[in-house]
Tab-separated table of C-alpha atoms in Angstrom:
chain	number	residue	atom	x	y	z
A	1315	UNK	CA	235.303	58.541	49.790
A	1316	UNK	CA	233.793	61.161	47.504
A	1317	UNK	CA	236.221	60.173	44.751
A	1318	UNK	CA	235.148	56.511	45.042
A	1319	UNK	CA	231.477	57.512	44.878
A	1320	UNK	CA	232.134	59.640	41.784
A	1321	UNK	CA	233.895	56.770	40.019
A	1322	UNK	CA	231.120	54.324	40.903
A	1323	UNK	CA	228.483	56.752	39.569
A	1324	UNK	CA	230.394	57.171	36.331
A	1325	UNK	CA	230.662	53.391	35.922
A	1326	UNK	CA	226.951	53.004	36.707
A	1327	UNK	CA	225.955	55.603	34.098
A	1328	UNK	CA	228.190	53.933	31.529
A	1329	UNK	CA	226.446	50.635	32.188
A	1330	UNK	CA	223.000	52.265	31.903
A	1331	UNK	CA	223.916	53.908	28.594
A	1332	UNK	CA	225.302	50.629	27.276
A	1333	UNK	CA	222.087	48.844	28.330
A	1334	UNK	CA	219.930	51.434	26.556
A	1335	UNK	CA	221.974	50.995	23.378
A	1336	UNK	CA	221.560	47.195	23.546
A	1337	UNK	CA	217.772	47.468	24.100
A	1338	UNK	CA	217.407	49.832	21.125
A	1339	UNK	CA	219.439	47.484	18.932
A	1340	UNK	CA	217.333	44.474	19.993
A	1341	UNK	CA	214.104	46.370	19.383
A	1342	UNK	CA	215.285	47.233	15.883
A	1343	UNK	CA	216.145	43.598	15.157
A	1344	UNK	CA	212.743	42.438	16.413
A	1345	UNK	CA	211.097	44.954	14.095
A	1346	UNK	CA	213.121	43.707	11.121
A	1347	UNK	CA	212.254	40.096	11.904
A	1348	UNK	CA	208.581	40.997	12.197
A	1349	UNK	CA	208.671	42.549	8.733
A	1350	UNK	CA	210.441	39.569	7.207
A	1351	UNK	CA	208.264	36.833	8.719
A	1352	UNK	CA	205.474	35.952	6.302
A	1353	UNK	CA	201.912	35.886	7.652
A	1354	UNK	CA	200.667	32.393	8.437
A	1355	UNK	CA	197.356	31.613	6.851
A	1356	UNK	CA	194.830	28.991	7.837
A	1357	UNK	CA	196.353	25.488	7.865
A	1358	UNK	CA	194.770	23.633	4.943
A	1359	UNK	CA	194.319	19.848	5.299
A	1360	UNK	CA	195.015	17.624	2.300
A	1361	UNK	CA	191.971	15.369	2.675
A	1362	UNK	CA	188.343	16.210	1.953
A	1363	UNK	CA	187.021	18.329	-0.926
A	1364	UNK	CA	189.642	20.286	-2.833
A	1365	UNK	CA	189.698	24.042	-3.219
A	1366	UNK	CA	188.334	24.862	-6.652
A	1367	UNK	CA	185.852	21.985	-6.695
A	1368	UNK	CA	182.091	22.450	-6.986
A	1369	UNK	CA	180.391	21.632	-3.687
A	1370	UNK	CA	177.180	19.645	-3.510
A	1371	UNK	CA	174.202	21.289	-1.849
A	1372	UNK	CA	173.253	19.799	1.519
A	1373	UNK	CA	169.820	20.590	2.918
A	1374	UNK	CA	170.187	20.531	6.691
A	1375	UNK	CA	168.149	21.506	9.716
A	1376	UNK	CA	169.136	24.289	12.054
A	1377	UNK	CA	169.199	23.975	15.806
A	1378	UNK	CA	165.692	25.417	16.002
A	1379	UNK	CA	164.298	23.361	13.124
A	1380	UNK	CA	164.780	25.940	10.355
A	1381	UNK	CA	166.059	24.750	6.930
A	1382	UNK	CA	169.719	25.539	6.234
A	1383	UNK	CA	171.429	24.842	2.918
A	1384	UNK	CA	175.203	24.479	2.778
A	1385	UNK	CA	177.010	24.105	-0.536
A	1386	UNK	CA	175.935	24.501	-4.124
A	1387	UNK	CA	175.200	27.769	-5.889
A	1388	UNK	CA	173.660	30.407	-3.632
A	1389	UNK	CA	170.267	31.775	-4.735
A	1390	UNK	CA	171.126	34.910	-2.741
A	1391	UNK	CA	174.315	35.434	-4.721
A	1392	UNK	CA	176.482	35.432	-1.575
A	1393	UNK	CA	179.414	33.329	-0.427
A	1394	UNK	CA	178.957	31.136	2.653
A	1395	UNK	CA	181.418	30.851	5.517
A	1396	UNK	CA	180.918	27.686	7.576
A	1397	UNK	CA	182.656	27.670	10.978
A	1398	UNK	CA	182.735	24.373	12.878
A	1399	UNK	CA	182.751	24.896	16.642
A	1400	UNK	CA	182.045	23.021	19.857
A	1401	UNK	CA	180.911	24.108	23.346
A	1402	UNK	CA	183.873	22.195	24.809
A	1403	UNK	CA	186.461	23.947	22.604
A	1404	UNK	CA	187.999	27.067	24.259
A	1405	UNK	CA	189.580	28.297	21.016
A	1406	UNK	CA	186.196	28.028	19.298
A	1407	UNK	CA	184.713	30.299	21.934
A	1408	UNK	CA	187.247	32.962	20.964
A	1409	UNK	CA	186.646	32.479	17.221
A	1410	UNK	CA	182.840	32.832	17.378
A	1411	UNK	CA	182.758	36.642	17.864
A	1412	UNK	CA	185.619	37.069	15.373
A	1413	UNK	CA	183.612	35.269	12.683
A	1414	UNK	CA	180.555	37.326	13.581
A	1415	UNK	CA	182.523	40.562	13.317
A	1416	UNK	CA	184.047	39.533	9.993
A	1417	UNK	CA	180.671	38.523	8.567
A	1418	UNK	CA	179.243	41.916	9.469
A	1419	UNK	CA	181.819	43.673	7.278
A	1420	UNK	CA	182.130	41.146	4.452
A	1421	UNK	CA	179.569	40.126	1.872
A	1422	UNK	CA	179.075	36.517	2.909
A	1423	UNK	CA	176.631	34.391	4.874
A	1424	UNK	CA	177.827	32.889	8.154
A	1425	UNK	CA	176.791	29.409	9.298
A	1426	UNK	CA	177.966	27.808	12.548
A	1427	UNK	CA	178.220	24.015	12.574
A	1428	UNK	CA	178.936	21.194	14.988
A	1429	UNK	CA	178.437	17.436	14.975
A	1430	UNK	CA	178.243	16.174	18.526
A	1431	UNK	CA	176.717	16.662	21.957
A	1432	UNK	CA	173.217	17.314	23.208
A	1433	UNK	CA	171.077	19.928	21.423
A	1434	UNK	CA	170.315	21.656	24.739
A	1435	UNK	CA	174.042	22.148	25.360
A	1436	UNK	CA	174.392	23.778	21.949
A	1437	UNK	CA	171.354	25.995	22.553
A	1438	UNK	CA	172.919	27.208	25.803
A	1439	UNK	CA	176.183	27.771	23.904
A	1440	UNK	CA	174.361	29.817	21.262
A	1441	UNK	CA	172.652	31.929	23.900
A	1442	UNK	CA	175.837	32.503	25.893
A	1443	UNK	CA	177.798	33.718	22.866
A	1444	UNK	CA	174.903	35.628	21.252
A	1445	UNK	CA	174.884	33.497	18.094
A	1446	UNK	CA	171.109	33.583	17.563
A	1447	UNK	CA	171.339	35.763	14.460
A	1448	UNK	CA	173.115	33.078	12.420
A	1449	UNK	CA	172.152	29.491	11.474
A	1450	UNK	CA	173.612	26.772	13.683
A	1451	UNK	CA	173.478	23.201	12.432
A	1452	UNK	CA	174.216	19.911	14.156
A	1453	UNK	CA	175.263	17.524	11.415
A	1454	UNK	CA	177.814	14.737	11.474
A	1455	UNK	CA	177.340	14.278	7.726
A	1456	UNK	CA	178.431	17.883	7.064
A	1457	UNK	CA	181.608	17.402	9.088
A	1458	UNK	CA	182.376	14.160	7.238
A	1459	UNK	CA	181.723	15.791	3.849
A	1460	UNK	CA	184.327	18.488	4.516
A	1461	UNK	CA	186.710	16.164	6.400
A	1462	UNK	CA	186.653	18.200	9.606
A	1463	UNK	CA	189.111	16.565	11.985
A	1464	UNK	CA	190.073	19.369	14.370
A	1465	UNK	CA	188.349	22.508	15.612
A	1466	UNK	CA	187.865	25.326	14.961
A	1467	UNK	CA	187.630	24.631	11.230
A	1468	UNK	CA	186.239	26.872	8.510
A	1469	UNK	CA	185.279	26.539	4.862
A	1470	UNK	CA	184.418	29.386	2.504
A	1471	UNK	CA	182.080	28.491	-0.366
A	1472	UNK	CA	181.620	31.006	-3.163
A	1473	UNK	CA	178.259	32.169	-4.440
A	1474	UNK	CA	178.823	29.872	-7.435
A	1475	UNK	CA	179.133	26.847	-5.136
A	1476	UNK	CA	182.890	26.497	-5.645
A	1477	UNK	CA	184.960	25.786	-2.526
A	1478	UNK	CA	187.202	28.856	-2.340
A	1479	UNK	CA	189.248	28.067	0.764
A	1480	UNK	CA	189.259	25.962	3.926
A	1481	UNK	CA	191.427	25.215	6.940
A	1482	UNK	CA	191.993	25.242	10.674
A	1483	UNK	CA	191.471	28.727	12.097
A	1484	UNK	CA	192.908	29.658	15.489
A	1485	UNK	CA	193.199	33.427	15.040
A	1486	UNK	CA	191.527	36.310	13.238
A	1487	UNK	CA	194.425	36.308	10.762
A	1488	UNK	CA	193.676	32.681	9.875
A	1489	UNK	CA	190.032	33.478	9.223
A	1490	UNK	CA	190.886	36.565	7.193
A	1491	UNK	CA	193.307	34.484	5.105
A	1492	UNK	CA	190.339	32.432	3.844
A	1493	UNK	CA	188.668	35.594	2.583
A	1494	UNK	CA	191.968	36.760	1.098
A	1495	UNK	CA	192.269	33.455	-0.752
A	1496	UNK	CA	188.788	33.866	-2.237
A	1497	UNK	CA	189.395	37.462	-3.324
A	1498	UNK	CA	192.784	36.780	-4.937
A	1499	UNK	CA	191.849	33.430	-6.449
A	1500	UNK	CA	194.840	31.785	-4.768
A	1501	UNK	CA	194.160	28.608	-2.816
A	1502	UNK	CA	195.874	29.681	0.397
A	1503	UNK	CA	197.765	32.612	1.864
A	1504	UNK	CA	200.882	30.457	1.972
A	1505	UNK	CA	200.634	30.067	-1.825
A	1506	UNK	CA	200.161	33.823	-2.115
A	1507	UNK	CA	203.364	34.450	-0.129
A	1508	UNK	CA	205.323	31.953	-2.246
A	1509	UNK	CA	204.001	33.576	-5.433
A	1510	UNK	CA	204.976	37.035	-4.192
A	1511	UNK	CA	208.475	35.810	-3.282
A	1512	UNK	CA	208.890	34.195	-6.731
A	1513	UNK	CA	207.801	37.410	-8.431
A	1514	UNK	CA	210.256	39.390	-6.309
A	1515	UNK	CA	213.106	37.013	-7.210
A	1516	UNK	CA	212.187	37.260	-10.907
A	1517	UNK	CA	212.319	41.057	-10.811
A	1518	UNK	CA	215.691	41.008	-9.039
A	1519	UNK	CA	217.059	38.628	-11.683
A	1520	UNK	CA	215.785	40.833	-14.506
A	1521	UNK	CA	217.246	43.980	-12.943
A	1522	UNK	CA	220.609	42.279	-12.409
A	1523	UNK	CA	220.770	41.196	-16.060
């Protein structure tokens, strides 16, 4: 009996050790895959104004009647991040504080925008998410100008009025990719990754020759 128990314990410990080895190997592979997978930037639509084009200034009215200008050269010398949201969009609700946090650390002006629904619903939305500090415009014309089809959508306009980047933004990484595009001068983070891969291939070719 004791001999059978000893054998079963030995077999059990062998299985446990083998399982630990497999888990460690899988964890290592997951880490390698994570390093190799390129970061996904904001998804840029093909319609609407093109990145690199000069935007026209639009004089709009904020939710509380204040004047809000979107587009064109900024008299303040700051870039403008426009984030289109909606009270009925759950992803937008998550992106609102992310945009606010990013705007607090970056040198750009934040404007929230939407194009539908009752003004009172948007005012309640603004109050619930503590958005009072930033302009909030209701304008269908603004959404049409930038070809906003799905939400949340963002556009980053440079201080010179040039559209620096735009796209659908579902995560903080997406929103940060717009800023990265403006700072590097590359239209999108996907283009940046492709450029980096091409440069890496070129260096490997040169070293091999």
